[in-house]
Every structure is written in structure tokens, then in C-alpha cells.
Amino acid sequence: MEDPLLPTSAGLPPGWEVRTDDKGRPYYIDHNSQTTTWQRPAAQAGVEGNPPPATALPASPSLGQLAPPPQDSSRQPGPPQGGAGDPGPLPKGWEVRNAPSGRLFFIDHNTKTTTWEDPRLRVPPPTRRKASLDPGELGPLPPGWEERTHTDGRAFFINHNTKKTQWEDPRLQDVAITRPAVPYSRDYKRKYEFFRKKLKKPTDIPNKFDLKLHRNSLLEDSYRRIISVKKAECLKARLWIEFEGEKGLDYGGVAREWFFLLSREMFNPYYGLFEYSAADNYTRQINPNSGLCNEDHLSYFKFIGRVAGMAVYHGKLLDGFFIRPFYKMMLQKPITLCDMESVDSEYHSSLKWILENDPTELDLRFTVDEERFGQTHQHELKSGGSDLVVTNENKHEYIHLVIQWRFVNRIKRQMAAFKEGFFELIPQDLIRIFDENELELLMCGLGDVDVNDWREHTKYKNGYSANHVVVQWFWKVPSILWLFERDPRKRAGAGGDAAGAPRKWQDPSQSLPGDRSRVSGRF
């Protein structure tokens, strides 16, 4: 069964996508098997039509101007952005109008049909390919083949050996001529665009979700308001946040500040829900003893999961990073010994030594020591583990049980509550298109930003340039902030963290915090 979440191009089977290489040649990606090919797969009926038979060569079938369904709001209005300039005038008999929502649609008075798709951009693949491909690179047609031009200007090919016709150039199906197809690749940008396209806003929810909060009790007010919502879909409505005594309009900045401040409260080890990892004081992990600190800890973890889901849905970022096994558990991926290294390098080195050597002489048992409030407790990894010696034969089982205890078993209930809240807003199957690194990028952004890379990829508009004095002033700000962020001595000399400390952005060359738009003409 094909995955319905895989990208699919029009006229291709589910999970198939068509792209163009640097020479203008179309190639086809099978996301089901993660392979590429030059040969077009069998198209679905009634999408592109069949080439004319070799005998009569009648007119080509219509491509079918289908009116778009009104409820489909996932497609963007008007022509796609990032094209090569003005697409030119509309074909004869076509007209463009605006729908009540402001979205562009096109009317074909020839067939009395409407469509969201710009007809100027809907060029048949053979025509588009021929305009950008040098036939000399492909050489002559195979024996028995002939190329002709149809009445609508499209080139088609006749195979006199089998008395059949086709739109595809047979030379593009010869790997000896074309070389192997473009390697399979699904970069994060494409995944993210596909992910956003699949996040539908429910139609049966209010227009906005109000949150009235006090700054001095931000965590408690937010918890009571969000956990009391019976229908989690309501949290997908537009956020309208108002701090007590600070009335104003929220066009995204207040919501971004709320996520930022709430993240610091939720992940603060003072509340006992999370703790710093053993390797550093930067990444966090769930506190296995959270129930001893807060008897309602599972309800709070569900609340935190909802907040994380809201952040992802509304395109905001959380101010905090988790250990890598946390993201892998969200994706239901197995945790391996390699994941231990980024959390506790010394423990990882010890387990790796056991894996590579015979541990019998160490007289290890299937137990681990756990420190809880200053006291050390021994925990058996399996029944009778205190009497079972770790040997060369069972060391793989021992390492597996240690990793499961360290990352999974101790926090199973807390993680289940977090995922329950998160998956109420974000479909579980949808985030599986990401790996653990990309999921961290989606939820928390980048932990480090290259200011030089950001500056290099910035676009300037409205008369501004890189040499403008205001632009030069602007670039001094992130440079100074990064200097303070990286040098604790200078940060301490300035009286602690700056109020505008650099944010962990998702993409330094393309995005601002909580906003995936291009860095451009705000100058």
C-alpha cells in the first residue's frame, strides 16, 4: 500500500514525482522505493491522454480542465513563486479573476470551465523538454523510430517496429546515453513544504483562541487554559494572546514571545519535569523522578506536548533542545549505543569497551545503580539480574537493556503523556517523513547560527544594498550578540544574558524565528 503522505505529481501513480535535471531533462522519482528513473511510469487514466496512433494521427485528446474543489485550501493561489519572471499573456479565450477569498482563478471561455492552475505554466512535458535540451547530446533515434510533430506543436515518436506511438523520447530511456538517473534525494526544505501543505485547518472551530495571562504566573495560567480545552482542534485556531495590562494587537509577535517565555518555564529543571543531560547543561531530558516533584506530572507532560504541537502547527519555535533519543522516541525509532555518546560520553565509552572486549573479568551483573535524592539504589535490568554475570555471550543483551533503562523504561509514562498531547495536533504519521535531526530543526530550530552565511544569503529591496549604512548597522547587532553569547566572561561583565540574546533559528540563510519567509525587503 502506497503512503498517502508521499509527494505525487499530477498524472503519475501515487508516490511518483517528476523533476527536471540541470539539462532540462525530466526524470521520475519513486518515493515508495526511493529510486529514480528516466522512464515515465504508467499514468493514471484521463490525465495526459495518449499520443496519436501512427496511422491516422488525429487531434490529441484534451488535457481536461477540471474545476478545483472549493474546499481545497492547501494549494497556493495564483502562479507558483520563484519562477523565471512574467509568464506572459494568457492564451486566447482565457481570463483571470479573483475569488471572494482573494485567490486567483482562471476561466477558459473556450470550454466554459475554471481552474486554479495558470494555463501559461501548464506546458506539456515534451514541449518543455525539447526547448531546453540539445538533441545533439542524445544522438540519432534507435532503428525503426521516427519523430514527428503533432498539430498542437508537441513532438511524439513512432516505433515502426511495434507500430506504436508515445510522447517520451526513446533515447531518454537508454541509460548508456543518458547516464544513470539523478540520485534519490528528499531534502528538508521539500519535506517541510510538503508537511505544511498537509496540515489542514479544521472548519468547525472558532476563528481565534484567546489566552489572557499574567506574566508572573505564566506557566500556571497557560496550563489551566490549555489543558481545560476538551477539543484539541480548537488550539489550531489563530492564537490571540494578551498579557494582563498590555492590551494590543497580536500579529504574531506576542505569540512568539509567549512560546519563548513558556518554553523557559516548562523546561526549567526547578519544576522537576525536565533535567539537564549528563553531557552538558544545554540539552534537556525528561526527569524520571518527575512524579516525586509534582503529583500531576503526567497532566503537565500532556500540556507540554500540546504546547509543542501548537508551536509546530503555528510555525513557532520552542526555546530548548532535547537529547537525541527524545526525538527518536517521538518517531518510534530504536535507540542505539551511538545515541548514548551525545548524552553521556563516559558511559558510552564504557559500554563500547564492553562491546569490543570480553567483560567476564569485570564481574558485572545485570544491574544498574540509580542515584535518587542523594541515595544510590540498585535496579535489576531483568528478573534475577543481580545474580547474572555479564559475559561475552550475553553482553549484547546487557547493553540493550542498559540503553532501554537509561532512555525508555524510566520515562515511559511521561513520554506517553507528552506524545498524547503532541499527536492531538500533529498527526503521528506526518512527522515520520523527518528523521530525528530534522524533527529537532522543526521543533526547536538551529542551536547555532552562522551570521556570515545569513548575511551572504540576504536579499535587499527598495533601494537598500549591502553597502548601505543602515544595513551595515544592522549586521553589527547579531555579530555583537553572538560575541556575548559565545564568551561567558563578556556576558557576565554585561550583567547576565542580554534581553535580545540570539534566537535558535531554523535556517540562518532563509528564515527568521517562527517565520519561514525569505529574509528580504524589510530593509
mmCIF file of C-alpha atoms in Angstrom, residues 158-439:
data_model
loop_
_atom_site.group_PDB
_atom_site.id
_atom_site.type_symbol
_atom_site.label_atom_id
_atom_site.label_comp_id
_atom_site.label_asym_id
_atom_site.label_seq_id
_atom_site.Cartn_x
_atom_site.Cartn_y
_atom_site.Cartn_z
ATOM 1 C CA ILE A 158 6.637 6.433 -33.753
ATOM 2 C CA ASN A 159 8.018 2.951 -33.262
ATOM 3 C CA HIS A 160 7.562 1.338 -36.686
ATOM 4 C CA ASN A 161 8.843 -1.950 -35.260
ATOM 5 C CA THR A 162 5.797 -2.329 -32.998
ATOM 6 C CA LYS A 163 3.509 0.178 -34.789
ATOM 7 C CA LYS A 164 3.013 2.190 -31.614
ATOM 8 C CA THR A 165 3.416 5.849 -30.680
ATOM 9 C CA GLN A 166 4.480 7.577 -27.477
ATOM 10 C CA TRP A 167 5.238 11.036 -26.152
ATOM 11 C CA GLU A 168 8.515 10.019 -24.489
ATOM 12 C CA ASP A 169 11.788 10.257 -26.391
ATOM 13 C CA PRO A 170 13.139 6.670 -26.571
ATOM 14 C CA ARG A 171 16.684 7.985 -26.300
ATOM 15 C CA LEU A 172 15.941 9.154 -22.766
ATOM 16 C CA GLN A 173 15.200 5.548 -21.805
ATOM 17 C CA ASP A 174 18.690 4.381 -22.792
ATOM 18 C CA VAL A 175 20.952 4.569 -19.737
ATOM 19 C CA ALA A 176 24.033 4.242 -21.973
ATOM 20 C CA ILE A 177 23.157 7.638 -23.494
ATOM 21 C CA THR A 178 21.616 9.498 -20.602
ATOM 22 C CA ARG A 179 23.783 8.056 -17.792
ATOM 23 C CA PRO A 180 22.117 6.951 -14.530
ATOM 24 C CA ALA A 181 19.148 8.936 -13.298
ATOM 25 C CA VAL A 182 19.600 11.658 -10.695
ATOM 26 C CA PRO A 183 20.223 10.062 -7.259
ATOM 27 C CA TYR A 184 17.244 9.868 -4.917
ATOM 28 C CA SER A 185 17.099 12.807 -2.546
ATOM 29 C CA ARG A 186 14.483 14.384 -0.304
ATOM 30 C CA ASP A 187 15.927 17.476 1.327
ATOM 31 C CA TYR A 188 14.495 19.103 4.415
ATOM 32 C CA LYS A 189 13.059 22.083 2.525
ATOM 33 C CA ARG A 190 10.885 19.859 0.339
ATOM 34 C CA LYS A 191 9.824 17.800 3.335
ATOM 35 C CA TYR A 192 8.907 20.924 5.257
ATOM 36 C CA GLU A 193 6.867 22.363 2.363
ATOM 37 C CA PHE A 194 5.042 19.059 1.999
ATOM 38 C CA PHE A 195 4.488 18.912 5.765
ATOM 39 C CA ARG A 196 2.949 22.411 5.852
ATOM 40 C CA LYS A 197 0.741 21.569 2.895
ATOM 41 C CA LYS A 198 -0.693 18.566 4.725
ATOM 42 C CA LEU A 199 -1.543 20.474 7.918
ATOM 43 C CA LYS A 200 -5.201 21.318 7.383
ATOM 44 C CA LYS A 201 -7.060 23.856 9.483
ATOM 45 C CA PRO A 202 -10.379 22.444 10.725
ATOM 46 C CA THR A 203 -13.502 24.236 9.547
ATOM 47 C CA ASP A 204 -15.618 23.666 12.663
ATOM 48 C CA ILE A 205 -13.502 25.637 15.153
ATOM 49 C CA PRO A 206 -13.613 29.280 16.305
ATOM 50 C CA ASN A 207 -11.709 31.928 14.381
ATOM 51 C CA LYS A 208 -9.299 32.529 17.250
ATOM 52 C CA PHE A 209 -8.131 31.038 20.529
ATOM 53 C CA ASP A 210 -7.902 33.605 23.346
ATOM 54 C CA LEU A 211 -5.251 33.426 26.034
ATOM 55 C CA LYS A 212 -5.268 36.053 28.790
ATOM 56 C CA LEU A 213 -2.226 35.646 31.026
ATOM 57 C CA HIS A 214 -0.246 37.206 33.854
ATOM 58 C CA ARG A 215 3.482 37.411 33.323
ATOM 59 C CA ASN A 216 4.255 36.458 36.922
ATOM 60 C CA SER A 217 2.162 33.252 36.665
ATOM 61 C CA LEU A 218 2.681 32.440 33.003
ATOM 62 C CA LEU A 219 3.119 28.665 33.398
ATOM 63 C CA GLU A 220 0.111 28.142 35.704
ATOM 64 C CA ASP A 221 -2.231 30.351 33.637
ATOM 65 C CA SER A 222 -1.198 28.686 30.386
ATOM 66 C CA TYR A 223 -1.537 25.202 31.884
ATOM 67 C CA ARG A 224 -5.059 25.807 33.209
ATOM 68 C CA ARG A 225 -6.249 27.358 29.935
ATOM 69 C CA ILE A 226 -4.787 24.791 27.523
ATOM 70 C CA ILE A 227 -5.343 21.604 29.500
ATOM 71 C CA SER A 228 -9.005 22.571 30.004
ATOM 72 C CA VAL A 229 -9.661 22.520 26.245
ATOM 73 C CA LYS A 230 -11.680 19.383 25.535
ATOM 74 C CA LYS A 231 -11.378 19.567 21.741
ATOM 75 C CA ALA A 232 -7.680 19.886 20.900
ATOM 76 C CA GLU A 233 -8.553 21.021 17.356
ATOM 77 C CA CYS A 234 -9.513 24.402 18.842
ATOM 78 C CA LEU A 235 -5.824 25.002 19.582
ATOM 79 C CA LYS A 236 -5.264 25.198 15.826
ATOM 80 C CA ALA A 237 -7.248 28.422 15.623
ATOM 81 C CA ARG A 238 -5.417 31.705 15.366
ATOM 82 C CA LEU A 239 -3.717 32.487 18.671
ATOM 83 C CA TRP A 240 -4.808 35.719 20.316
ATOM 84 C CA ILE A 241 -2.622 36.245 23.376
ATOM 85 C CA GLU A 242 -2.971 39.149 25.776
ATOM 86 C CA PHE A 243 -0.833 39.808 28.830
ATOM 87 C CA GLU A 244 -2.541 41.470 31.774
ATOM 88 C CA GLY A 245 -2.323 45.259 31.470
ATOM 89 C CA GLU A 246 -0.752 45.093 27.987
ATOM 90 C CA LYS A 247 -3.645 45.391 25.581
ATOM 91 C CA GLY A 248 -2.740 45.465 21.906
ATOM 92 C CA LEU A 249 -2.972 43.660 18.603
ATOM 93 C CA ASP A 250 -1.198 40.333 18.201
ATOM 94 C CA TYR A 251 0.111 39.900 14.666
ATOM 95 C CA GLY A 252 2.450 37.077 15.635
ATOM 96 C CA GLY A 253 4.997 38.828 17.832
ATOM 97 C CA VAL A 254 3.138 38.312 21.098
ATOM 98 C CA ALA A 255 2.510 34.649 20.295
ATOM 99 C CA ARG A 256 6.198 34.190 19.511
ATOM 100 C CA GLU A 257 7.111 35.810 22.833
ATOM 101 C CA TRP A 258 4.626 33.547 24.643
ATOM 102 C CA PHE A 259 6.187 30.385 23.192
ATOM 103 C CA PHE A 260 9.643 31.723 24.069
ATOM 104 C CA LEU A 261 8.809 32.579 27.689
ATOM 105 C CA LEU A 262 6.669 29.489 28.264
ATOM 106 C CA SER A 263 9.430 27.219 26.924
ATOM 107 C CA ARG A 264 11.849 28.559 29.510
ATOM 108 C CA GLU A 265 9.316 27.886 32.254
ATOM 109 C CA MET A 266 8.280 24.395 31.113
ATOM 110 C CA PHE A 267 11.828 23.134 30.648
ATOM 111 C CA ASN A 268 13.227 24.783 33.778
ATOM 112 C CA PRO A 269 14.691 21.974 35.971
ATOM 113 C CA TYR A 270 13.394 23.915 39.002
ATOM 114 C CA TYR A 271 9.917 22.484 38.349
ATOM 115 C CA GLY A 272 11.253 18.910 38.272
ATOM 116 C CA LEU A 273 9.721 17.907 34.929
ATOM 117 C CA PHE A 274 12.970 18.054 32.954
ATOM 118 C CA GLU A 275 16.618 17.858 33.875
ATOM 119 C CA TYR A 276 19.848 18.707 32.146
ATOM 120 C CA SER A 277 21.565 15.828 30.369
ATOM 121 C CA ALA A 278 24.724 14.309 31.816
ATOM 122 C CA ALA A 279 26.905 15.539 28.991
ATOM 123 C CA ASP A 280 26.264 19.310 29.294
ATOM 124 C CA ASN A 281 23.892 21.935 30.601
ATOM 125 C CA TYR A 282 22.349 22.725 27.242
ATOM 126 C CA THR A 283 20.202 19.800 26.165
ATOM 127 C CA ARG A 284 17.394 18.532 28.366
ATOM 128 C CA GLN A 285 15.798 15.183 29.087
ATOM 129 C CA ILE A 286 12.695 14.066 30.932
ATOM 130 C CA ASN A 287 13.240 13.707 34.669
ATOM 131 C CA PRO A 288 12.461 10.055 35.562
ATOM 132 C CA ASN A 289 11.606 11.219 39.119
ATOM 133 C CA SER A 290 9.169 13.900 37.975
ATOM 134 C CA GLY A 291 6.327 12.158 39.858
ATOM 135 C CA LEU A 292 8.113 12.796 43.159
ATOM 136 C CA CYS A 293 8.330 16.518 42.365
ATOM 137 C CA ASN A 294 4.810 17.005 41.012
ATOM 138 C CA GLU A 295 1.927 14.611 41.595
ATOM 139 C CA ASP A 296 0.173 15.987 38.472
ATOM 140 C CA HIS A 297 3.289 15.493 36.352
ATOM 141 C CA LEU A 298 1.553 13.376 33.671
ATOM 142 C CA SER A 299 -1.055 16.077 33.150
ATOM 143 C CA TYR A 300 1.751 18.619 32.781
ATOM 144 C CA PHE A 301 3.553 16.455 30.239
ATOM 145 C CA LYS A 302 0.355 16.246 28.187
ATOM 146 C CA PHE A 303 0.134 20.043 28.429
ATOM 147 C CA ILE A 304 3.748 20.391 27.270
ATOM 148 C CA GLY A 305 3.015 18.036 24.371
ATOM 149 C CA ARG A 306 0.078 20.213 23.347
ATOM 150 C CA VAL A 307 2.227 23.358 23.517
ATOM 151 C CA ALA A 308 4.909 21.685 21.380
ATOM 152 C CA GLY A 309 2.250 20.644 18.872
ATOM 153 C CA MET A 310 0.844 24.190 18.821
ATOM 154 C CA ALA A 311 4.325 25.585 18.169
ATOM 155 C CA VAL A 312 4.855 23.262 15.217
ATOM 156 C CA TYR A 313 1.366 23.874 13.814
ATOM 157 C CA HIS A 314 1.597 27.670 14.084
ATOM 158 C CA GLY A 315 5.166 27.801 12.765
ATOM 159 C CA LYS A 316 6.827 28.896 16.011
ATOM 160 C CA LEU A 317 9.888 27.505 17.802
ATOM 161 C CA LEU A 318 10.489 26.207 21.312
ATOM 162 C CA ASP A 319 13.351 27.694 23.299
ATOM 163 C CA GLY A 320 15.026 24.497 24.363
ATOM 164 C CA PHE A 321 16.709 21.423 22.940
ATOM 165 C CA PHE A 322 16.337 17.788 23.921
ATOM 166 C CA ILE A 323 18.651 14.805 23.796
ATOM 167 C CA ARG A 324 18.624 12.874 20.528
ATOM 168 C CA PRO A 325 16.830 9.788 21.962
ATOM 169 C CA PHE A 326 13.861 12.057 22.796
ATOM 170 C CA TYR A 327 13.257 12.799 19.106
ATOM 171 C CA LYS A 328 13.796 9.162 18.155
ATOM 172 C CA MET A 329 11.151 8.078 20.648
ATOM 173 C CA MET A 330 8.728 10.556 19.081
ATOM 174 C CA LEU A 331 9.427 8.912 15.721
ATOM 175 C CA GLN A 332 9.215 5.427 17.264
ATOM 176 C CA LYS A 333 12.761 4.629 16.187
ATOM 177 C CA PRO A 334 15.009 2.254 18.122
ATOM 178 C CA ILE A 335 17.693 3.831 20.308
ATOM 179 C CA THR A 336 21.218 2.538 19.783
ATOM 180 C CA LEU A 337 24.544 2.747 21.541
ATOM 181 C CA CYS A 338 25.584 5.620 19.270
ATOM 182 C CA ASP A 339 22.809 7.756 20.761
ATOM 183 C CA MET A 340 24.405 7.400 24.185
ATOM 184 C CA GLU A 341 27.552 9.252 23.070
ATOM 185 C CA SER A 342 25.872 12.650 22.722
ATOM 186 C CA VAL A 343 24.260 12.294 26.159
ATOM 187 C CA ASP A 344 26.973 10.724 28.323
ATOM 188 C CA SER A 345 30.287 10.206 26.553
ATOM 189 C CA GLU A 346 31.946 8.430 29.500
ATOM 190 C CA TYR A 347 29.110 5.933 29.863
ATOM 191 C CA HIS A 348 29.206 5.420 26.100
ATOM 192 C CA SER A 349 32.930 4.686 26.203
ATOM 193 C CA SER A 350 32.409 2.103 28.973
ATOM 194 C CA LEU A 351 29.648 0.304 27.076
ATOM 195 C CA LYS A 352 31.673 0.414 23.872
ATOM 196 C CA TRP A 353 34.629 -1.179 25.650
ATOM 197 C CA ILE A 354 32.339 -3.974 26.888
ATOM 198 C CA LEU A 355 31.083 -4.457 23.329
ATOM 199 C CA GLU A 356 34.596 -4.751 21.903
ATOM 200 C CA ASN A 357 36.125 -6.848 24.709
ATOM 201 C CA ASP A 358 35.316 -9.770 26.975
ATOM 202 C CA PRO A 359 33.695 -8.289 30.120
ATOM 203 C CA THR A 360 33.721 -11.524 32.152
ATOM 204 C CA GLU A 361 36.670 -10.463 34.279
ATOM 205 C CA LEU A 362 34.850 -7.253 35.317
ATOM 206 C CA ASP A 363 32.274 -9.304 37.244
ATOM 207 C CA LEU A 364 29.424 -7.090 36.053
ATOM 208 C CA ARG A 365 25.833 -8.015 36.837
ATOM 209 C CA PHE A 366 22.589 -7.236 35.034
ATOM 210 C CA THR A 367 22.003 -4.294 37.362
ATOM 211 C CA VAL A 368 22.468 -0.527 37.271
ATOM 212 C CA ASP A 369 22.890 1.985 40.068
ATOM 213 C CA GLU A 370 20.499 4.916 40.205
ATOM 214 C CA GLU A 371 21.019 7.974 42.373
ATOM 215 C CA ARG A 372 17.807 9.416 43.778
ATOM 216 C CA PHE A 373 17.882 12.439 46.103
ATOM 217 C CA GLY A 374 21.412 11.709 47.238
ATOM 218 C CA GLN A 375 20.878 7.975 47.798
ATOM 219 C CA THR A 376 22.042 5.195 45.487
ATOM 220 C CA HIS A 377 19.558 2.488 44.574
ATOM 221 C CA GLN A 378 20.286 -0.712 42.653
ATOM 222 C CA HIS A 379 17.920 -1.650 39.839
ATOM 223 C CA GLU A 380 17.782 -5.059 38.159
ATOM 224 C CA LEU A 381 17.682 -4.928 34.361
ATOM 225 C CA LYS A 382 15.892 -8.292 34.279
ATOM 226 C CA SER A 383 14.493 -10.718 36.798
ATOM 227 C CA GLY A 384 17.348 -12.224 38.800
ATOM 228 C CA GLY A 385 19.800 -9.765 37.246
ATOM 229 C CA SER A 386 21.785 -9.317 40.459
ATOM 230 C CA ASP A 387 22.893 -12.961 40.194
ATOM 231 C CA LEU A 388 23.528 -12.966 36.438
ATOM 232 C CA VAL A 389 27.114 -12.200 35.345
ATOM 233 C CA VAL A 390 27.719 -10.289 32.106
ATOM 234 C CA THR A 391 29.750 -12.493 29.757
ATOM 235 C CA ASN A 392 30.918 -12.334 26.172
ATOM 236 C CA GLU A 393 27.829 -14.284 25.149
ATOM 237 C CA ASN A 394 25.189 -12.075 26.779
ATOM 238 C CA LYS A 395 26.905 -8.657 26.631
ATOM 239 C CA HIS A 396 24.739 -7.520 23.680
ATOM 240 C CA GLU A 397 21.615 -8.160 25.739
ATOM 241 C CA TYR A 398 23.159 -6.310 28.677
ATOM 242 C CA ILE A 399 23.973 -3.214 26.582
ATOM 243 C CA HIS A 400 20.492 -3.241 25.046
ATOM 244 C CA LEU A 401 18.846 -3.424 28.477
ATOM 245 C CA VAL A 402 21.045 -0.628 29.813
ATOM 246 C CA ILE A 403 20.077 1.650 26.924
ATOM 247 C CA GLN A 404 16.388 0.786 27.320
ATOM 248 C CA TRP A 405 16.529 1.521 31.025
ATOM 249 C CA ARG A 406 18.508 4.739 30.556
ATOM 250 C CA PHE A 407 16.286 6.300 27.888
ATOM 251 C CA VAL A 408 12.966 4.446 27.640
ATOM 252 C CA ASN A 409 11.750 2.429 30.604
ATOM 253 C CA ARG A 410 12.237 5.045 33.313
ATOM 254 C CA ILE A 411 10.235 7.729 31.479
ATOM 255 C CA LYS A 412 7.716 5.577 29.619
ATOM 256 C CA ARG A 413 4.653 7.145 31.254
ATOM 257 C CA GLN A 414 5.919 10.712 30.915
ATOM 258 C CA MET A 415 6.798 10.215 27.245
ATOM 259 C CA ALA A 416 3.410 8.636 26.531
ATOM 260 C CA ALA A 417 1.653 11.661 28.054
ATOM 261 C CA PHE A 418 3.804 14.080 26.045
ATOM 262 C CA LYS A 419 3.118 12.250 22.781
ATOM 263 C CA GLU A 420 -0.601 12.111 23.561
ATOM 264 C CA GLY A 421 -0.723 15.892 23.747
ATOM 265 C CA PHE A 422 1.547 16.421 20.733
ATOM 266 C CA PHE A 423 -0.253 14.000 18.422
ATOM 267 C CA GLU A 424 -3.600 15.606 19.221
ATOM 268 C CA LEU A 425 -2.454 18.447 16.975
ATOM 269 C CA ILE A 426 0.186 16.936 14.686
ATOM 270 C CA PRO A 427 -0.588 13.571 13.001
ATOM 271 C CA GLN A 428 1.913 10.952 14.055
ATOM 272 C CA ASP A 429 2.297 9.543 10.548
ATOM 273 C CA LEU A 430 3.046 13.005 9.163
ATOM 274 C CA ILE A 431 6.175 13.692 11.220
ATOM 275 C CA ARG A 432 7.655 10.345 10.177
ATOM 276 C CA ILE A 433 8.817 11.960 6.931
ATOM 277 C CA PHE A 434 11.506 13.627 9.082
ATOM 278 C CA ASP A 435 14.458 11.995 10.787
ATOM 279 C CA GLU A 436 15.473 12.851 14.343
ATOM 280 C CA ASN A 437 17.785 15.694 13.263
ATOM 281 C CA GLU A 438 15.100 17.250 11.076
ATOM 282 C CA LEU A 439 12.490 16.890 13.821
#
